Amino acid sequence: MNRIPVSSSNLVSVGYDRTTQTLEIEFLHGGVYQYSDVPSSIYDTLIAGDFRDTYFDRYVKKAGYSYQKIC
């Protein structure tokens, strides 16, 4: 999956597959994770927003999407 670099204190890059609704996040302190069944609206807002760390924490991490570490 292609990820795009983002300006954030915790996130390095973000990618999204609209077909499978998979959100992929690369973190500054290591690790790439894929989150399953994430609506495209979550990705769109995450990419467009200024407070990516807060948004990710509230609407992805704490929202309970299943995830797996891929590297």
XYZ file of C-alpha atoms in Angstrom, residues 7-47:
41
model
C 3.212 16.359 9.385
C 2.673 14.993 12.884
C 4.518 14.448 16.143
C 3.688 10.713 16.154
C 2.672 9.663 12.620
C 5.152 9.448 9.750
C 2.910 8.351 6.891
C -0.664 7.273 6.218
C -2.167 5.094 3.499
C -5.638 3.825 2.711
C -7.169 1.152 0.492
C -10.736 2.171 -0.341
C -11.604 -1.295 -1.662
C -10.785 -3.117 1.580
C -11.241 -0.109 3.901
C -7.771 -0.697 5.337
C -5.976 2.206 6.991
C -2.194 1.874 7.228
C -0.173 4.000 9.640
C 3.593 4.290 10.016
C 4.594 5.602 13.445
C 7.561 7.813 14.270
C 8.806 5.527 17.021
C 8.625 2.422 14.841
C 6.088 0.067 13.444
C 3.568 0.003 10.654
C 0.020 -0.997 11.549
C -3.047 -1.793 9.468
C -6.516 -1.023 10.814
C -9.463 -2.915 9.321
C -12.913 -1.720 8.228
C -12.118 1.972 8.639
C -14.560 4.190 6.706
C -13.034 6.415 4.052
C -14.377 9.480 5.869
C -12.016 8.731 8.775
C -9.028 8.585 6.408
C -10.092 11.723 4.540
C -10.435 13.717 7.755
C -7.168 12.349 9.156
C -5.253 13.429 6.049
